[in-house]
Coordinates of C-alpha atoms and ligand atoms in Angstrom, one line a residue:
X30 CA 145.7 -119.9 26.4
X31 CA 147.6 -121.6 23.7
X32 CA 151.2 -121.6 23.3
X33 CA 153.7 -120.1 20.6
X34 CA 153.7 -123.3 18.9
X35 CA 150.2 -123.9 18.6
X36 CA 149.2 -120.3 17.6
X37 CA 152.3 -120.4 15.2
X38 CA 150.8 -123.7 13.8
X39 CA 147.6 -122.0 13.4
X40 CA 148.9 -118.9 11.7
X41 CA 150.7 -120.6 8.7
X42 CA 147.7 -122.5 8.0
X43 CA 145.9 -119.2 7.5
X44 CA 149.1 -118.0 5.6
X45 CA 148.9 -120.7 3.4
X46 CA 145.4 -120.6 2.4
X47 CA 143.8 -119.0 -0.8
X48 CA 140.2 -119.7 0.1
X49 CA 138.9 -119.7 3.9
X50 CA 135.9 -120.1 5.0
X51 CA 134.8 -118.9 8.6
X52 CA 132.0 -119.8 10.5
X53 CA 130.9 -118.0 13.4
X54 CA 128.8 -118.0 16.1
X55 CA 127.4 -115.8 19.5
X56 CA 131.2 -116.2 21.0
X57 CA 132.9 -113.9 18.5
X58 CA 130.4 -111.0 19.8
X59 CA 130.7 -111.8 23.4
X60 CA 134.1 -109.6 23.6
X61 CA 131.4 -106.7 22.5
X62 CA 129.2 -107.3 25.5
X63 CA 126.6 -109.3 23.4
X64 CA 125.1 -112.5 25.6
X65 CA 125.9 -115.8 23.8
X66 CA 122.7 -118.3 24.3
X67 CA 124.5 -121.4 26.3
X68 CA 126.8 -121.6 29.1
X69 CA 126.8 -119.7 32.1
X70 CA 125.5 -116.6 31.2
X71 CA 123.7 -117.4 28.2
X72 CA 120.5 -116.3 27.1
X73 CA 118.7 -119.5 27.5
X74 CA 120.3 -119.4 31.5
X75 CA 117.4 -117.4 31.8
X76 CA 114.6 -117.7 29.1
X77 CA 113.1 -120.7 27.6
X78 CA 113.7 -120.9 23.7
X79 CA 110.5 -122.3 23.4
X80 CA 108.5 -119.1 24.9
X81 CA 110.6 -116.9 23.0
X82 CA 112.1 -118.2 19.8
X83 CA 110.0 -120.9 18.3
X84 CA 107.1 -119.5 15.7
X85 CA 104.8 -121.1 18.2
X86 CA 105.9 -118.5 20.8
X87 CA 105.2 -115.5 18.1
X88 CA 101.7 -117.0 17.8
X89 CA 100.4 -117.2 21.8
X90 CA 102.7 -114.2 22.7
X91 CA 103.4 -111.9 20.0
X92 CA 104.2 -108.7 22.1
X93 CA 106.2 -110.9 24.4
X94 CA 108.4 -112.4 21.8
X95 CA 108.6 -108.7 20.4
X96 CA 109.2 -106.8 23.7
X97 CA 112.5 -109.6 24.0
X98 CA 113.8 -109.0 20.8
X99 CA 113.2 -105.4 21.2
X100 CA 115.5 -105.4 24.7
X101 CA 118.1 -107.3 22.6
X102 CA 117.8 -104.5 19.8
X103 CA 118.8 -102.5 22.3
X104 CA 121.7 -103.7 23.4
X105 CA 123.3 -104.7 20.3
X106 CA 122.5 -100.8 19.1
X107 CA 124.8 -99.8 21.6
X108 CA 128.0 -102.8 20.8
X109 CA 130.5 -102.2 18.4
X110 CA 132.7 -104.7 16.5
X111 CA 136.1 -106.3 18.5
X112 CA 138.8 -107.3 17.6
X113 CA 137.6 -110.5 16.2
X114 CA 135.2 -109.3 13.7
X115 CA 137.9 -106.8 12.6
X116 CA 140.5 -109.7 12.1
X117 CA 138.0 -111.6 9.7
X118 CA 137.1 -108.3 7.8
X119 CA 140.8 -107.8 7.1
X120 CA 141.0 -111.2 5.8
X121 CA 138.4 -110.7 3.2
X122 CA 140.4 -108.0 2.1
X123 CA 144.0 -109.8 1.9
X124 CA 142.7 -113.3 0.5
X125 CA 142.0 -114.1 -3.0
X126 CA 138.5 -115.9 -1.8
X127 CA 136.9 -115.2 1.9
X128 CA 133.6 -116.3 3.1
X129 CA 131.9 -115.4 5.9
X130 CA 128.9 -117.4 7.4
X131 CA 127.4 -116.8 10.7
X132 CA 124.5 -117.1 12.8
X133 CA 124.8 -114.5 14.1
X134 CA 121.9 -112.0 13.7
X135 CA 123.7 -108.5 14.9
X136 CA 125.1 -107.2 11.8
X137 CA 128.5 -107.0 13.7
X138 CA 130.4 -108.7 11.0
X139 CA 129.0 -106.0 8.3
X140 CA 129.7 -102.9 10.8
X141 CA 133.5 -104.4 10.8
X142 CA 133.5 -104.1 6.9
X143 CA 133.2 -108.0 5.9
X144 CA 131.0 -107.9 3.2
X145 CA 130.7 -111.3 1.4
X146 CA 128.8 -112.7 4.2
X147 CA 126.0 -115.6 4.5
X148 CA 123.5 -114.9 7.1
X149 CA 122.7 -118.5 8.1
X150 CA 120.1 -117.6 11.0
X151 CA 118.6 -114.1 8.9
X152 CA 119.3 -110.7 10.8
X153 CA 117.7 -108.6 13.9
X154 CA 117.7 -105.9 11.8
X155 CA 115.1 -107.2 9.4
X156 CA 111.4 -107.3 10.1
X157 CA 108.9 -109.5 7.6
X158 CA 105.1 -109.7 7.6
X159 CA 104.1 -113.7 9.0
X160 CA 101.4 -113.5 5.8
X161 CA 103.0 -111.8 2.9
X162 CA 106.4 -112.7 3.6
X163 CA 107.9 -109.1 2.9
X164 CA 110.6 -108.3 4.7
X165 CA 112.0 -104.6 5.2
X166 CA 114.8 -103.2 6.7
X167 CA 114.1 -101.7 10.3
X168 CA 116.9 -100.2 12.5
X169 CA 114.2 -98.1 15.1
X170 CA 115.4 -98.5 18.5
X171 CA 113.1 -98.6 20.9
X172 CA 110.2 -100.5 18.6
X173 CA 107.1 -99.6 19.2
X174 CA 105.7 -101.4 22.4
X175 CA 103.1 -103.1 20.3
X176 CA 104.1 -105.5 17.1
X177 CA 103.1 -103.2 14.5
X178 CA 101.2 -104.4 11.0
X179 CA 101.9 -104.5 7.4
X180 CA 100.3 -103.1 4.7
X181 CA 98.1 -106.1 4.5
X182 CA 97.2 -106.8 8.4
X183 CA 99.7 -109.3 8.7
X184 CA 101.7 -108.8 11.9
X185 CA 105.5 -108.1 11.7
X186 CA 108.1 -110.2 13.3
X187 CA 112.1 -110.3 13.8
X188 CA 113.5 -111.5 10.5
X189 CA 115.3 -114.9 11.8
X190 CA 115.4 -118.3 11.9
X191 CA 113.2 -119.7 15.1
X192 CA 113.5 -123.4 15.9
X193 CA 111.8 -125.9 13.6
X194 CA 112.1 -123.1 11.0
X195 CA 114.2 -123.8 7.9
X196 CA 117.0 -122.3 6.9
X197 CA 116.7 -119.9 4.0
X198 CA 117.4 -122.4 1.4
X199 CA 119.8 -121.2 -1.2
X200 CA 122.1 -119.2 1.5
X201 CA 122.6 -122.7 3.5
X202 CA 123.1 -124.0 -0.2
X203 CA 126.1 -121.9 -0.9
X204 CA 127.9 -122.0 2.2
X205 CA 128.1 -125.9 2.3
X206 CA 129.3 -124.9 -1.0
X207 CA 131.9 -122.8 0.3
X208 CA 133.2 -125.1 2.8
X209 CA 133.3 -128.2 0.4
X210 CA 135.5 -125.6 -1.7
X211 CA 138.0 -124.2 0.8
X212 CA 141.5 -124.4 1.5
X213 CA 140.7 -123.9 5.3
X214 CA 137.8 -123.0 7.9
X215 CA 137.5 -121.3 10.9
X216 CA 135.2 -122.5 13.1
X217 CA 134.8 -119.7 15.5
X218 CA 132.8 -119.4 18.9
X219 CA 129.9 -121.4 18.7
X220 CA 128.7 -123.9 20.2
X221 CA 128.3 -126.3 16.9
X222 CA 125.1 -127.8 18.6
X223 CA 122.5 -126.6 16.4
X224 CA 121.7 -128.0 13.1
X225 CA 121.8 -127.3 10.3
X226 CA 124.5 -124.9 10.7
X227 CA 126.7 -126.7 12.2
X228 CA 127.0 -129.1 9.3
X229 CA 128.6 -126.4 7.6
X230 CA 131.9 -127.0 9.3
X231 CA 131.4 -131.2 9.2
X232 CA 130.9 -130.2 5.3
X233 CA 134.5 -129.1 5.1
X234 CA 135.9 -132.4 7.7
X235 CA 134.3 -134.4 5.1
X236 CA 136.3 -132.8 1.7
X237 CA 139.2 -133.5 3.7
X238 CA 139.8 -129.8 4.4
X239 CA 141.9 -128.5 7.6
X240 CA 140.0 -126.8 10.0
X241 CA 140.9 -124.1 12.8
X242 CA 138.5 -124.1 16.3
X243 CA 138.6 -121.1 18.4
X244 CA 136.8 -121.3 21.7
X245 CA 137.5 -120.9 25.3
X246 CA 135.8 -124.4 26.1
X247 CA 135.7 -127.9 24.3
X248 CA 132.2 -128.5 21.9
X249 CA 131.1 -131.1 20.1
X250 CA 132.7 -130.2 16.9
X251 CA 136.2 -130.1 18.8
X252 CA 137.5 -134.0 17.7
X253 CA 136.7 -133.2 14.1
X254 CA 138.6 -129.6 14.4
X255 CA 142.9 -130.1 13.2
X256 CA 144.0 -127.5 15.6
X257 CA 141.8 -126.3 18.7
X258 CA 143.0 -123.0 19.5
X259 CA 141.1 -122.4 23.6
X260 CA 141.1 -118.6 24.5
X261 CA 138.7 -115.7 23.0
X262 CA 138.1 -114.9 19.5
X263 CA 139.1 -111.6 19.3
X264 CA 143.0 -112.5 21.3
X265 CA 143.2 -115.5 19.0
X266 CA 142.3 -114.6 15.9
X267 CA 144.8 -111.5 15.8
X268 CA 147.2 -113.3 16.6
X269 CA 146.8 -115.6 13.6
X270 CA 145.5 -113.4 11.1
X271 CA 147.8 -110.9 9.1
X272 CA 147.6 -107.2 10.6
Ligands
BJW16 C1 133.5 -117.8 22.8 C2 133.7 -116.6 23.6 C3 134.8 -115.8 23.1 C4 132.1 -117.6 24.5 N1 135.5 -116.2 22.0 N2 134.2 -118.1 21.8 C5 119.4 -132.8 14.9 C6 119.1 -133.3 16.2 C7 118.3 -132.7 17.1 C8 117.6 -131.5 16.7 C9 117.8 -131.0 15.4 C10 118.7 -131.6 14.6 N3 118.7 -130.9 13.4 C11 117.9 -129.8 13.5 C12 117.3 -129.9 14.8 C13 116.4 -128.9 15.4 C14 117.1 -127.6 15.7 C15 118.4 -127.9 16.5 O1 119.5 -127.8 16.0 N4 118.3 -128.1 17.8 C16 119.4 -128.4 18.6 C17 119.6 -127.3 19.6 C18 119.3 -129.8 19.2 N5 117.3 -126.8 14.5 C19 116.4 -126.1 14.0 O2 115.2 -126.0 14.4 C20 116.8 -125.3 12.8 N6 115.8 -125.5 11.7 C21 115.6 -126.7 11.1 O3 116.3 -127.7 11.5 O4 114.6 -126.7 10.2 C22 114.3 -127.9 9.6 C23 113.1 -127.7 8.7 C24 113.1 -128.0 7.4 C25 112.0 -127.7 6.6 C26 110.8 -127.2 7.1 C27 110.8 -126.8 8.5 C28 111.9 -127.1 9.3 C29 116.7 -123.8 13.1 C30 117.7 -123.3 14.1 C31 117.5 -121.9 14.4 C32 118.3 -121.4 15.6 N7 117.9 -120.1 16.0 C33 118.7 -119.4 17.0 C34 117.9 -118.1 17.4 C35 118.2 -117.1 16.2 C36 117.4 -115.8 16.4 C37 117.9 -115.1 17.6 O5 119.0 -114.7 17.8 O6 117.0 -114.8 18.4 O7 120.0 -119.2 16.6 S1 118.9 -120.4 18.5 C38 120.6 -119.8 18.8 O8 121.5 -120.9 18.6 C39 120.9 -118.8 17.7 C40 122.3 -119.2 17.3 O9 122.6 -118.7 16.0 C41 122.3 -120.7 17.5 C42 123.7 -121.2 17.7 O10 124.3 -120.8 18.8 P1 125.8 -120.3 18.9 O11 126.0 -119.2 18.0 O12 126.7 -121.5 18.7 O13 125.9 -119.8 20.4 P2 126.1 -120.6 21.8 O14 125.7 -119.7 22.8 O15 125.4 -121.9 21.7 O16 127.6 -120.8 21.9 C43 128.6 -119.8 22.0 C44 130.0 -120.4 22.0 O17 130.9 -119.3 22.1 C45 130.3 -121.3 23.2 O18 130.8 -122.5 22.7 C46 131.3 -120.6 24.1 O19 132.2 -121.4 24.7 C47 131.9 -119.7 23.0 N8 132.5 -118.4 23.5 N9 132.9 -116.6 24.7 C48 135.2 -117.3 21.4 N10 135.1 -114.6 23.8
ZN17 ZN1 102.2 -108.4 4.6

C-alpha cells in the first residue's frame, strides 16, 4: 500500500489537472466480484482465449462461445459498481474535461454514472448479426441456450472485440486523441499487454503528459507510468480523487 507521500503526490496531480484521461481495465471491476482475464484467478487460468474469444472460435463453436458469454452475463447482472468506478464518475462531474476509455465490456462505468465514455473492446450488452452487422441492445439474462438469428439468418454474437479483430476505428481514433490532449492519465487496473489499447496510455508518455498507474502488481506499462500507486483501484483512487 502506498504511503502518505506518494498518495499525496498522486492527489495534487489530479487537483491540478483540467483534462484527465483514464484508462481502465478488468482490475477496476475485480473489487465487484468480476474475474479479470490474467493472473491467478483470471479467466484465461482456466479457458483458452482461442476456444472462446477469437472469431474463429464463434465459427467451430458458436453455442460454446455463446453459452461462456452467457455465464459471464450472468454474473456481471448480479455486480454493482465499487468504489473505483464511483471515484471516476465523480470526476467527470468536477473536471472541466473527463474521458473515460476502457475495455471493459460490463457497462459498470455507465451504471456508476460516467457518461463520456469510449468503449475500446465494444460491450457484453450488445449483440450484432456476423452478416448484416446490426447490432441491438440485449440485456436478457439467461440467453437463450441456442445463439439465436437475425432477421436475415445471420447468427448473433456478443458485441466485442475478439482477438485479431479491429478495434472500432473512429472510437480508438478519439481516445489516442484524448490522451495526446490531456493534462494527466490514469492508467487503472490493466494489465497494458494487449494492443492496441494499451497504446492509448504510451500516446500520452509520448506528448510528454504525466501519468498515474494503479495496480496491485508491476505491468509492462509500469517504467513509463510518473507515479505507480500498488494497492486496489477502488482504495486508491478515493483517496486521490475529490469526494
Ligand atoms: C487490479 C485489481 C484491483 C487486479 N485494482 N487493479 C503486438 C504484439 C503481439 C500481438 C499483438 C500486437 N498488437 C496487437 C496484437 C494482437 C492482440 C494482442 O494484443 N495480443 C496480446 C495479448 C499479445 N490484439 C488484438 O488482437 C486486438 N486487435 C487487433 O490488434 O486488430 C488488428 C486488426 C486490424 C485490422 C484488421 C484486423 C485486425 C484485439 C484485442 C481484443 C481483446 N479482447 C479481450 C476480450 C474482450 C471481450 C470479452 O471480454 O470477452 O479484451 S481479451 C481481454 O484482454 C479483454 C480485455 O479488455 C483485454 C485487456 O485485459 P485487461 O483489462 O488489462 O485485464 P487483465 O486481466 O489482463 O489485467 C487485469 C489487471 O488488473 C492486472 O494487471 C491486475 O494486477 C490488476 N488488478 N485486481 C486494480 N483490485
Ligand atoms: Zn443480420
Amino acid at each position: 500500500m502506498p504511503g502518505e507521500a506518494e498518495i499525496e503526490a498522486g492527489r495534487r496531480l489530479v487537483r491540478e489537472a483540467g483534462q484527465i484521461v483514464a484508462l481502465t481495465g478488468a482490475g477496476i471491476s475485480a473489487e465487484s466480484g468480476v474475474p479479470t482475464f490474467r493472473g491467478a484467478d483470471g479467466l484465461w487460468k482456466t479457458y483458452r482465449p482461442e476456444d472462446l474469444a477469437t472469431p474463429e472460435a464463434f465459427r467451430r463453436n458458436p453455442a460454446l462461445v455463446w453459452e461462456w458469454y452467457d455465464w459471464r452475463r450472468q454474473r456481471i447482472a448480479a455486480a454493482r459498481p465499487n468504489p473505483g468506478h464511483e471515484a471516476l464518475a465523480r470526476l467527470e462531474k468536477t473536471k472541466p474535461r473527463f474521458t473515460l476509455v476502457t475495455q471493459n465490456v460490463d457497462g459498470l462505468h455507465q451504471l456508476a454514472g460516467s457518461r463520456n465514455l469510449h468503449e475500446l473492446h465494444g460491450c457484453l450488452w450488445t449483440l450484432r448479426c456476423v452478416d448484416c452487422g446490426e447490432e441491438r441492445e440485449d440485456r436478457t439474462v439467461p440467453l437463450p441456450a441456442i445463439p439465436p438469428r437475425c432477421a436475415c439468418g445471420g447468427l448473433l454474437r456478443p458485441g466485442v472485440v475478439w482477438f485479431g479483430e479491429p478495434l472500432p476505428v473512429e472510437t480508438l481514433q478519439a481516445s489516442l486523441e484524448e490522451a495526446r490532449a490531456c493534462d494527466l492519465l490514469l492508467v487503472v487496473g490493466t494489465s497494458a499487454v494487449v494492443y492496441p489499447a494499451a497504446g492509448v496510455a504510451h500516446a500520452a508518455v509520448e506528448a510528454g503528459h504525466p501519468v498515474i498507474e494503479i495496480n496491485p502488481d508491476e505491468t509492462p506499462f509500469t517504467p513509463h507510468a510518473t507515479i505507480s500507486l500498488r494497492g486496489r483501484a477502488g482504495e486508491i483512487l478515493r483517496r486521490i480523487c475529490p469526494p
